[in-house]
mmCIF file of C-alpha atoms and ligand atoms in Angstrom:
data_model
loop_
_atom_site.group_PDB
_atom_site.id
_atom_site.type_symbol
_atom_site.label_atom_id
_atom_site.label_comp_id
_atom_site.label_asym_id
_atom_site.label_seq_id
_atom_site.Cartn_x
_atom_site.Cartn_y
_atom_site.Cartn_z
ATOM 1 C CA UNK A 1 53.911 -65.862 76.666
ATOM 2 C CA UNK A 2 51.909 -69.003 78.147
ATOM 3 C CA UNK A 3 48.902 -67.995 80.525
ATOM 4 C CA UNK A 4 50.053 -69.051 83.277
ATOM 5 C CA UNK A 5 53.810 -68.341 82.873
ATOM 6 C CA UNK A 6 54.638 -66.762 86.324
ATOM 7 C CA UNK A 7 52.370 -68.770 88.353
ATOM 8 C CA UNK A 8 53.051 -71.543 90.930
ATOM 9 C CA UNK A 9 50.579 -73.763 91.891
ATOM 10 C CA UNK A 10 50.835 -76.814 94.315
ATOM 11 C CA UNK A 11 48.351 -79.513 93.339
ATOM 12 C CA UNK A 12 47.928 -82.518 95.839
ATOM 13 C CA UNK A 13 46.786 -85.911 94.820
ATOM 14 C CA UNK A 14 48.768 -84.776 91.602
ATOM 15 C CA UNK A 15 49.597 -88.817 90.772
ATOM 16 C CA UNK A 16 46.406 -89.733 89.072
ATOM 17 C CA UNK A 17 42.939 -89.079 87.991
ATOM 18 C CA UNK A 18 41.650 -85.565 88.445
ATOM 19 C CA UNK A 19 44.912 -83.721 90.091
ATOM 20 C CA UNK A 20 46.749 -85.552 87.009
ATOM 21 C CA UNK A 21 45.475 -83.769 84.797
ATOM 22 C CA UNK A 22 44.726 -80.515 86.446
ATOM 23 C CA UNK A 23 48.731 -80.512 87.081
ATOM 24 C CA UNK A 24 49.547 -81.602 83.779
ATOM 25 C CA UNK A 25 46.934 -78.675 81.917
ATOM 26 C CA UNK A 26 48.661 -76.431 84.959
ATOM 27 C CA UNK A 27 52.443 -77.542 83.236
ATOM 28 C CA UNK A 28 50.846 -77.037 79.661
ATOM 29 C CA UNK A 29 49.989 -73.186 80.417
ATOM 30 C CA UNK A 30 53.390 -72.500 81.533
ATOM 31 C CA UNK A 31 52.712 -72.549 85.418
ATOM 32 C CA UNK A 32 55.301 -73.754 87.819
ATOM 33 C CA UNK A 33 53.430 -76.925 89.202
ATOM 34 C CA UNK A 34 54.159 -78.273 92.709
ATOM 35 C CA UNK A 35 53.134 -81.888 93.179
ATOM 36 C CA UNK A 36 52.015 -82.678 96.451
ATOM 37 C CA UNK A 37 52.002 -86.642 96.783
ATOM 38 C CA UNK A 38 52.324 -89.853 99.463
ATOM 39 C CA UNK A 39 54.135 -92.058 97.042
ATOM 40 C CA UNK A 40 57.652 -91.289 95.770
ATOM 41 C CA UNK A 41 57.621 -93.531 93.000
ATOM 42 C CA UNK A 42 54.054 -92.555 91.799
ATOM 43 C CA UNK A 43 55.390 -88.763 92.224
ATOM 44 C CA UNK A 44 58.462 -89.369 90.349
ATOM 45 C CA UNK A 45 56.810 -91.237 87.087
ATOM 46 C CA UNK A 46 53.846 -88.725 87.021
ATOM 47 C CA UNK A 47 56.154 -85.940 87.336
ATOM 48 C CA UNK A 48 58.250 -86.954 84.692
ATOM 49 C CA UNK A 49 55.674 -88.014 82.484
ATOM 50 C CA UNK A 50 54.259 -83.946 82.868
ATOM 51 C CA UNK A 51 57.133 -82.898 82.082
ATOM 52 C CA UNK A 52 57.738 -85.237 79.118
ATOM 53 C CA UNK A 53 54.334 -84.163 77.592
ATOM 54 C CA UNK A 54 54.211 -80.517 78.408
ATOM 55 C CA UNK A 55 58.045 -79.633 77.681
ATOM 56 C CA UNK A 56 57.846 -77.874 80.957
ATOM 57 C CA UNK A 57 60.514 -78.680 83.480
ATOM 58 C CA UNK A 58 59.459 -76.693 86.178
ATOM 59 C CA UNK A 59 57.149 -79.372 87.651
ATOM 60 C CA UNK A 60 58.471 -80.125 91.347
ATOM 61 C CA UNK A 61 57.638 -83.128 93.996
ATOM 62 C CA UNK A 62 57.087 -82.477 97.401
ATOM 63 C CA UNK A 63 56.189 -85.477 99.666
ATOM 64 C CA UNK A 64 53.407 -85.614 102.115
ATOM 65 C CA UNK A 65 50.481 -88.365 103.274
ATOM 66 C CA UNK A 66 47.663 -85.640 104.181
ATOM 67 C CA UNK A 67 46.477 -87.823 107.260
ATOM 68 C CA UNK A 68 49.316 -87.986 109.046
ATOM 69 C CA UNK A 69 49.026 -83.781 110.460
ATOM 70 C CA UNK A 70 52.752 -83.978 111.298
ATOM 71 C CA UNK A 71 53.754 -84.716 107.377
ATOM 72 C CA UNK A 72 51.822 -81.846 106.540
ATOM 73 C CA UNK A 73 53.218 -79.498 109.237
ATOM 74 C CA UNK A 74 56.290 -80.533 107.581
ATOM 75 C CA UNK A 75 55.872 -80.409 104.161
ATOM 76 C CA UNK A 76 55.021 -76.725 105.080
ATOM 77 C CA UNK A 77 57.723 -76.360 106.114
ATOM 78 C CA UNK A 78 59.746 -77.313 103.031
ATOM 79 C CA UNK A 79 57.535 -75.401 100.592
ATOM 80 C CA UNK A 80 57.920 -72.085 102.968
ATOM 81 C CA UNK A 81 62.060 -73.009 103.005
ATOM 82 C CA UNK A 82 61.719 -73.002 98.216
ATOM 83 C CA UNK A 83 59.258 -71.139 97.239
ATOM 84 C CA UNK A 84 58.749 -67.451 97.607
ATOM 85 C CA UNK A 85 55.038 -67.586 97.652
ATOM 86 C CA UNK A 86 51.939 -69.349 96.293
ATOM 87 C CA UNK A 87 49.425 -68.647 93.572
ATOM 88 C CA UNK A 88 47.217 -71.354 93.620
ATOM 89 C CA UNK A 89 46.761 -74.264 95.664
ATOM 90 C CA UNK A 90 44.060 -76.946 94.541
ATOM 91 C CA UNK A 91 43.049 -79.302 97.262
ATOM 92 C CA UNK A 92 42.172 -82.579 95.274
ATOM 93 C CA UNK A 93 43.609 -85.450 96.726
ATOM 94 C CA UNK A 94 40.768 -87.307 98.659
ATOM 95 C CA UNK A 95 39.089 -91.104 98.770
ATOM 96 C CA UNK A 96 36.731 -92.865 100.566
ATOM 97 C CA UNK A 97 37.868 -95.816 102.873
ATOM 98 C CA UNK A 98 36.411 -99.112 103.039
ATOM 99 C CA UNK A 99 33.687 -100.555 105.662
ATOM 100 C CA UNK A 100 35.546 -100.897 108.619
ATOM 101 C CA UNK A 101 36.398 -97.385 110.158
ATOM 102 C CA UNK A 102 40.237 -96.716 110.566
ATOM 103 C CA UNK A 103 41.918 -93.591 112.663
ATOM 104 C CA UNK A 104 45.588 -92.405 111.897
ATOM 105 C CA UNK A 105 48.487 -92.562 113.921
ATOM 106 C CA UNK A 106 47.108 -89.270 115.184
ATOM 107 C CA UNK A 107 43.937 -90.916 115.933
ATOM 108 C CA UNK A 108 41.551 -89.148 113.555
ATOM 109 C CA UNK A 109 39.183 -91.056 111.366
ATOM 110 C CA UNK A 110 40.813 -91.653 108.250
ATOM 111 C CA UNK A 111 38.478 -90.266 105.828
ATOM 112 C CA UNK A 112 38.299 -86.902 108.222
ATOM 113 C CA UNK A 113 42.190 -86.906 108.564
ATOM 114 C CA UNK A 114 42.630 -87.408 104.568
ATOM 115 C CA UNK A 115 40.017 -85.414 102.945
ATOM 116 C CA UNK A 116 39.201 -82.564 105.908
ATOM 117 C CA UNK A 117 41.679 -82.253 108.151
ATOM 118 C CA UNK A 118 44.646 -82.468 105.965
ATOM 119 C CA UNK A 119 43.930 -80.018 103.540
ATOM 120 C CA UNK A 120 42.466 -77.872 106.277
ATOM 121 C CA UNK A 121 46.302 -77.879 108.266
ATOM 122 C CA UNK A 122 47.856 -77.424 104.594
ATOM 123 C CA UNK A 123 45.454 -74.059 104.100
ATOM 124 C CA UNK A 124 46.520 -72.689 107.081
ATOM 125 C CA UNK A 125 50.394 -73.522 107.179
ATOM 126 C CA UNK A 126 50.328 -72.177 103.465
ATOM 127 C CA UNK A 127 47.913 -69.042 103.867
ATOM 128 C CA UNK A 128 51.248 -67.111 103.781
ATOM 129 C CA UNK A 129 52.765 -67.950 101.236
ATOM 130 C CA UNK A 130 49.258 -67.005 99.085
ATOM 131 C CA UNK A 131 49.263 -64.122 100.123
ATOM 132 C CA UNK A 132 52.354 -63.209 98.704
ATOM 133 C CA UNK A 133 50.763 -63.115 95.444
ATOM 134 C CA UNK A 134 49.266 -60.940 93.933
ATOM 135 C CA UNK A 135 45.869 -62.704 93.274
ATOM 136 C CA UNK A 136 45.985 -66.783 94.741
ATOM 137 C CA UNK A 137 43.344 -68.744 94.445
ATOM 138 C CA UNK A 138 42.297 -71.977 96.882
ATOM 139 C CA UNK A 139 40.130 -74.621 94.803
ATOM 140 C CA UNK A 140 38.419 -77.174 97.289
ATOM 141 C CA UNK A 141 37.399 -80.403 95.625
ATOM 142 C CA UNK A 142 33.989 -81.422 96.820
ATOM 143 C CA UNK A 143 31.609 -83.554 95.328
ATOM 144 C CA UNK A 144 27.802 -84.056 95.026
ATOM 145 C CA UNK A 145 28.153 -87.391 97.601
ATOM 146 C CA UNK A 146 27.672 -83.885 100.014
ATOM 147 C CA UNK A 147 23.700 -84.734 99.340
ATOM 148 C CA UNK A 148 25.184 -88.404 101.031
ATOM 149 C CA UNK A 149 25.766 -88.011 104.024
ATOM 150 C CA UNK A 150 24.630 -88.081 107.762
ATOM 151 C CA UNK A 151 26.156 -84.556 109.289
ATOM 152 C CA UNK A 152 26.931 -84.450 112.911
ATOM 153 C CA UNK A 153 29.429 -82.262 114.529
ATOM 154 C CA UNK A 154 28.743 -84.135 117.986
ATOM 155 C CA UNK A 155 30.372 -87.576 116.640
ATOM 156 C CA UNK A 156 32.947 -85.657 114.125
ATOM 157 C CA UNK A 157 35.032 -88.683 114.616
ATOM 158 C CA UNK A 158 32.601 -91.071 113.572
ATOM 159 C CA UNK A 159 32.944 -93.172 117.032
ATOM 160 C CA UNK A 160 29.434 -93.987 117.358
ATOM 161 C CA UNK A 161 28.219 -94.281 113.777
ATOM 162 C CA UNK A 162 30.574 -95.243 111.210
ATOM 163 C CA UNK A 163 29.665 -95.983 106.775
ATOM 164 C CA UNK A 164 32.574 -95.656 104.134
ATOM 165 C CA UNK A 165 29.768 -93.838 102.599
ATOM 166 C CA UNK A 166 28.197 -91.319 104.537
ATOM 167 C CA UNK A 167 31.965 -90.462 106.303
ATOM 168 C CA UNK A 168 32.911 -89.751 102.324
ATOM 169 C CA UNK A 169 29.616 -87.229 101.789
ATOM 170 C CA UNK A 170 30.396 -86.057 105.452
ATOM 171 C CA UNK A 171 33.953 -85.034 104.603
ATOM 172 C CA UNK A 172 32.785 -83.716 100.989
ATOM 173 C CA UNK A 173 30.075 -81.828 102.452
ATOM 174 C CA UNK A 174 32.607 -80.218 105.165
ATOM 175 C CA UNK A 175 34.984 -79.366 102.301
ATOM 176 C CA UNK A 176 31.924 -76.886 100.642
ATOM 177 C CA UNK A 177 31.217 -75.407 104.895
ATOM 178 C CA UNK A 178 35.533 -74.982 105.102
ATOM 179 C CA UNK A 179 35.390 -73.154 101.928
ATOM 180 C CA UNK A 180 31.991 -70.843 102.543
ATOM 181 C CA UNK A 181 33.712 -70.412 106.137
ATOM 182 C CA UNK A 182 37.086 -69.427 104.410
ATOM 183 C CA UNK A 183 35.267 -67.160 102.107
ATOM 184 C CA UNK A 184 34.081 -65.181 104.950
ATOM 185 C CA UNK A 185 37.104 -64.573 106.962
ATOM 186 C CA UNK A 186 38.516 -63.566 104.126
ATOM 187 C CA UNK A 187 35.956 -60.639 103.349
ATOM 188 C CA UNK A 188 35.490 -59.980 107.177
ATOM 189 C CA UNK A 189 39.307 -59.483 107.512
ATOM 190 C CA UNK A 190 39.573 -57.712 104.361
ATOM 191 C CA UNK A 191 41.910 -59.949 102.490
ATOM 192 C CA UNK A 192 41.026 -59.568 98.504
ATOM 193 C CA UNK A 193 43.916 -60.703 96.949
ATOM 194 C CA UNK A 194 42.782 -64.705 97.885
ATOM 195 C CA UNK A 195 39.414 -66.482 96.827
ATOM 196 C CA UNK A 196 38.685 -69.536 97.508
ATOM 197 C CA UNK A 197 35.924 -71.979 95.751
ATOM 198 C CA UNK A 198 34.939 -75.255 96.061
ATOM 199 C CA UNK A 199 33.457 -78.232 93.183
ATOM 200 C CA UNK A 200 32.468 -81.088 92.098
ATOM 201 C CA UNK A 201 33.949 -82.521 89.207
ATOM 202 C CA UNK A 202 31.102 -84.697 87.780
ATOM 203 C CA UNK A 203 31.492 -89.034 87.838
ATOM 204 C CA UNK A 204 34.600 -89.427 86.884
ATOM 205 C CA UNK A 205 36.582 -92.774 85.976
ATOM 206 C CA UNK A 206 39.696 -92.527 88.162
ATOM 207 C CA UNK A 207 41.101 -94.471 90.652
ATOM 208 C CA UNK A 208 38.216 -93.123 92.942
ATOM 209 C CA UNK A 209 36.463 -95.829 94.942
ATOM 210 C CA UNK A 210 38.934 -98.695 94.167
ATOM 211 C CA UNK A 211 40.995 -98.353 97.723
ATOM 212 C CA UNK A 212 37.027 -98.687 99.450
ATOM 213 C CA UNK A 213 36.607 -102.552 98.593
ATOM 214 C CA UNK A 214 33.187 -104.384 98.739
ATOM 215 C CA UNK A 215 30.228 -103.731 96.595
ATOM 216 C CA UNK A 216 30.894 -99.740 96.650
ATOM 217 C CA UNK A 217 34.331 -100.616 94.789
ATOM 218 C CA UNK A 218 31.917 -103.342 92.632
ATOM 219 C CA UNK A 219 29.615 -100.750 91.211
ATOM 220 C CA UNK A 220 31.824 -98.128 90.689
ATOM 221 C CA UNK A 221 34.018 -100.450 88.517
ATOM 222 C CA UNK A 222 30.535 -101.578 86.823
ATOM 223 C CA UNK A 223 29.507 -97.873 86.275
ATOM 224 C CA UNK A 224 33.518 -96.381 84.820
ATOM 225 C CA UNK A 225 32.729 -97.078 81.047
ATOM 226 C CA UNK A 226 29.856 -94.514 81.499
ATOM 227 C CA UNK A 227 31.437 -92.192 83.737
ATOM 228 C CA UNK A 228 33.462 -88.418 82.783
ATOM 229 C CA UNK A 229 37.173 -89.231 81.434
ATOM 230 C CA UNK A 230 39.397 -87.843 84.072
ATOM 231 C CA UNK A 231 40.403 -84.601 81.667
ATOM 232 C CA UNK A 232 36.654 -83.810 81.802
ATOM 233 C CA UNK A 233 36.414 -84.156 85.656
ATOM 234 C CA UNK A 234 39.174 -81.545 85.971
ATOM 235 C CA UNK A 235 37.660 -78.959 84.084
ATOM 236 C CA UNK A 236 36.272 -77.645 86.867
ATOM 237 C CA UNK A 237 39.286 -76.976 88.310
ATOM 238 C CA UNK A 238 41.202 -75.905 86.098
ATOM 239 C CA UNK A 239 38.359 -73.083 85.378
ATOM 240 C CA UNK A 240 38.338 -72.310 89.417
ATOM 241 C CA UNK A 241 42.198 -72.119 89.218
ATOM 242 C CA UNK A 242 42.629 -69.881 86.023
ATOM 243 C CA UNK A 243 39.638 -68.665 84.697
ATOM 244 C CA UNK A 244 39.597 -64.513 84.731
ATOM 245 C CA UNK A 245 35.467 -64.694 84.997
ATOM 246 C CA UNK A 246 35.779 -66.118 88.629
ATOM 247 C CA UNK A 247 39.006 -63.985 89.216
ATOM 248 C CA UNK A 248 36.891 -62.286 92.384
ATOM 249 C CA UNK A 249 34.440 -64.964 93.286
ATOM 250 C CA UNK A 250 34.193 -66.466 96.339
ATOM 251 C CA UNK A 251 33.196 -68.972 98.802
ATOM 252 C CA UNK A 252 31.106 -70.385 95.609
ATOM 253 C CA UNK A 253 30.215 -74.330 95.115
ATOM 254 C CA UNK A 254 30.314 -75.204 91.061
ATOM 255 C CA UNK A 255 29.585 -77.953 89.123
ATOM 256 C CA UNK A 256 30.118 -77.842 85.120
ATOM 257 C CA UNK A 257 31.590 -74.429 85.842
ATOM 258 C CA UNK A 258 28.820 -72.899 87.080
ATOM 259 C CA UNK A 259 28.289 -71.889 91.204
ATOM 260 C CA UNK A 260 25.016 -73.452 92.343
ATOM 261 C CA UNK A 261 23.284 -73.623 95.545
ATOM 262 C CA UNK A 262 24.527 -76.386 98.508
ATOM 263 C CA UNK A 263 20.977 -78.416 98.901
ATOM 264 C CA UNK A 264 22.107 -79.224 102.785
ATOM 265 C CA UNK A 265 19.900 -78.144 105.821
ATOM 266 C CA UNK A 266 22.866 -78.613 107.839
ATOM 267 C CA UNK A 267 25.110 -76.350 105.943
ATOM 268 C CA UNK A 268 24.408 -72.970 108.250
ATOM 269 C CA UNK A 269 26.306 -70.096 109.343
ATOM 270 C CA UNK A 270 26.901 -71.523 112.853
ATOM 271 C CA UNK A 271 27.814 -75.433 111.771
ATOM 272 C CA UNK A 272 30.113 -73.181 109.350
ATOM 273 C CA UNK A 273 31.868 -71.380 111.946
ATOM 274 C CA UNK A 274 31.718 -74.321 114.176
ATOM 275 C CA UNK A 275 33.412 -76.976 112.109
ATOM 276 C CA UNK A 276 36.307 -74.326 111.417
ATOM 277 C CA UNK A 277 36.471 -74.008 115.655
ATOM 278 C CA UNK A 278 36.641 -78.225 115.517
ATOM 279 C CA UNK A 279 38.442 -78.235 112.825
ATOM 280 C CA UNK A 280 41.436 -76.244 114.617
ATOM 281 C CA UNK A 281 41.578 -77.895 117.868
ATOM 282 C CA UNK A 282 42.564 -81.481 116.223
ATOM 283 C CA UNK A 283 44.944 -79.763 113.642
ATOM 284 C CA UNK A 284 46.342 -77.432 116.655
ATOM 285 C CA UNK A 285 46.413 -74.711 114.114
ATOM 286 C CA UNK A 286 44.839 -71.099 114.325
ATOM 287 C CA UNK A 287 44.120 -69.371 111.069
ATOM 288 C CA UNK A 288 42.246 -65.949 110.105
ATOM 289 C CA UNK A 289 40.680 -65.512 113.486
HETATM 290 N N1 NAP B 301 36.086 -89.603 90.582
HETATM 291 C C1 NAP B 301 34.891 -89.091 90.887
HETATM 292 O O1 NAP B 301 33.846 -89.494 90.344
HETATM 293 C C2 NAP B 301 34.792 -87.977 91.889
HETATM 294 C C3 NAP B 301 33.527 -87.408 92.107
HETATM 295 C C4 NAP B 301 33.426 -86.365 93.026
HETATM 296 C C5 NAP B 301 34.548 -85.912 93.679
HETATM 297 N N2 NAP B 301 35.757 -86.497 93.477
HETATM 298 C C6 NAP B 301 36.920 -85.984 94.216
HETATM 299 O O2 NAP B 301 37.974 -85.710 93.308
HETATM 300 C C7 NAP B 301 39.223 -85.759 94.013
HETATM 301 C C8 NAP B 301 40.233 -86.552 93.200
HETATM 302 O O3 NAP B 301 39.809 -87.897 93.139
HETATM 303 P P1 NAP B 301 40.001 -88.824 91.852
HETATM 304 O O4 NAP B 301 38.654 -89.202 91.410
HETATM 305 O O5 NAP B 301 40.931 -88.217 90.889
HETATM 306 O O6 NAP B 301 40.618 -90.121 92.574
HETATM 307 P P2 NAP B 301 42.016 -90.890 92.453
HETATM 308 O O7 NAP B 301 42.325 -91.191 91.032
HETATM 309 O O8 NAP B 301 41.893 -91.999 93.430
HETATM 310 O O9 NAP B 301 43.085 -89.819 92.981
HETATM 311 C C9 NAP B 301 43.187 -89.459 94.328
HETATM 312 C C10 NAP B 301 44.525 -88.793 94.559
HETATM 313 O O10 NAP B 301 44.614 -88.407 95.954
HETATM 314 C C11 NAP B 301 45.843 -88.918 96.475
HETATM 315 N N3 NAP B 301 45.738 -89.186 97.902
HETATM 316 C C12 NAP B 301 44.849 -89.987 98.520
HETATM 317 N N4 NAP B 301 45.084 -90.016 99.840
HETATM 318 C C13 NAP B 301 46.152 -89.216 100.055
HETATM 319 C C14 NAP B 301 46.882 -88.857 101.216
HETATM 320 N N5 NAP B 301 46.575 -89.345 102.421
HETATM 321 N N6 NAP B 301 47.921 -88.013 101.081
HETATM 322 C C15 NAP B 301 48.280 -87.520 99.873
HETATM 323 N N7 NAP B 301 47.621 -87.833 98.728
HETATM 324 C C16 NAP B 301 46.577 -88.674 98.826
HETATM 325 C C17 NAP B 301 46.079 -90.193 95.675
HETATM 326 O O11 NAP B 301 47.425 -90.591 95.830
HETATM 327 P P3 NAP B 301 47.920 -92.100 95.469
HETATM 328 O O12 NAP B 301 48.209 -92.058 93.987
HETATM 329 O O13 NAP B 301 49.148 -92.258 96.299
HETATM 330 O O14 NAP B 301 46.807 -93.033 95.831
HETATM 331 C C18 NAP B 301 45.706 -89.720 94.280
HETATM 332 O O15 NAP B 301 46.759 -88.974 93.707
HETATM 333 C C19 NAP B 301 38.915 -86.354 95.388
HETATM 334 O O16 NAP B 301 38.883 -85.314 96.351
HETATM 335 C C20 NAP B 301 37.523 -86.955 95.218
HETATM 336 O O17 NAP B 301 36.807 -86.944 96.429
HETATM 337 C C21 NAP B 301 35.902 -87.530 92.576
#
């Protein structure tokens, strides 16, 4: 029987670089893999390229931009009206945007709506549906650009001050707080059949970077030859999503597969607890209180 025969996991950002391959490796153990993807006609040719490779059929499309909070309230929706519950769900899609800052139709800053606020709604909607299972795991895709950024909780929004790249470390850095925060509602309401972990891949050469523009986009293209192949970067992952060593860790932040300490003075306890309290007023959501 394949390892993961049994399972069903929902990737998002499943059409290229790291969710790629950490939904094709997903397919290739046997799970039932749930793309969660903006484009229909990326979805479709990834999706049947997976299952083309992997001989596994059982790799679905759902659709869903995660900045737009009403798409994911919806998609939801969908995945609460097919599946019967949820083993693992890896939050990977993510990007930085370019110089000049952007807000949704929602009004959130695009790099908070896409890489915080998003998966933070999809958590919540979904919490559920994990569970159901028996043991579900929720993998958080950081980075290191956490050690990048400018924290603030008073200008969450990025109104006054605005930089592609300090809103990206931002947005990775509150990615590693939701997760520690997560952690601990869990074990405070007694919940041990969910953990939840966050990562950082390593450099990878994906499409990462190229939607930013400018000299950012410039040097990253520069520095790709040198950088992780994408089924490196998702190693990480995959070993948060599957691995029985980390079967009851939590709330951990790993790189190369191993946890290891967040270097931020502004990752605390209270900025913890107070990002989740921000984080559910825009998303209108209320989850483990
Ligand atoms: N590459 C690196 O060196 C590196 C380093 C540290 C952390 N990371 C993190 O790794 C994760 C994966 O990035 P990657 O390097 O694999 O980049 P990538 O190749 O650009 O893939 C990003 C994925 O996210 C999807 N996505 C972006 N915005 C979305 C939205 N609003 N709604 C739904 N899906 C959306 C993209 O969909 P489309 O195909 O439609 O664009 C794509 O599938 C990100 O969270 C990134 O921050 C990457």
């Amino acid at each position: 029987m394949a390892a993961l025969q049994d399972k069903i996991v929902l990737v998002t950002g499943a059409t290229s670089g790291i969710g790629e391959v950490t939904a094709r490796t997903l397919a290739q153990q046997g799970a039932q893999v749930i793309m969660l993807a903006r484009n229909p006609e990326k979805a479709a040719t990834t999706q049947q390229s997976i299952i083309a490779t992997t001989g596994n059929q059982q790799v679905d499309v759902v659709l869903a931009d995660l900045s737009v909070l009403q798409q994911v309230r919806t998609v939801a929706a969908e995945l609460h009206a097919k599946y019967p519950r949820l083993d693992v769900l890896v939050n990977n899609a993510g990007l930085m945007f370019g110089a000049e800052r952007e807000v949704s139709a929602e009004g959130n800053e695009m790099t908070l709506a896409t890489n915080h606020l998003g998966p933070f709604l999809l958590t919540s909607l979904l919490f559920d549906l994990l569970q159901k299972s028996p043991a579900a795991r929720i993998v958080n895709v950081a980075s290191m650009a956490y050690r990048f950024s400018k924290p603030t909780l008073d200008d969450l929004q990025s109104e006054l001050d605005y930089s592609a790249m300090w809103e990206y470390g931002n947005t990775k850095l509150w990615n590693i707080m939701f997760t520690q925060e997560l952690a601990r509602r869990l074990r405070t309401h007694g919940i041990t059949n969910v953990t939840t972990n966050s990562l950082h891949p390593g450099a990878v050469a994906t499409g990462y970077g190229k939607q930013s523009g400018g000299w950012l986009s410039a040097a990253l293209a520069l520095g790709r030859p040198f950088m992780l192949s994408p089924e490196k970067g998702a190693e990480t992952s995959i070993f948060l999503a599957t691995d029985p060593t980390v079967a009851t860790t939590s709330g951990g932040f790993f790189n190369k597969k191993k946890v290891e300490p967040v270097k931020s003075r502004f990752n605390t306890p209270a900025n913890n607890l107070r990002l989740w309290t921000m984080s559910e007023q825009l998303t209108g959501t209320k989850f483990l209180d």
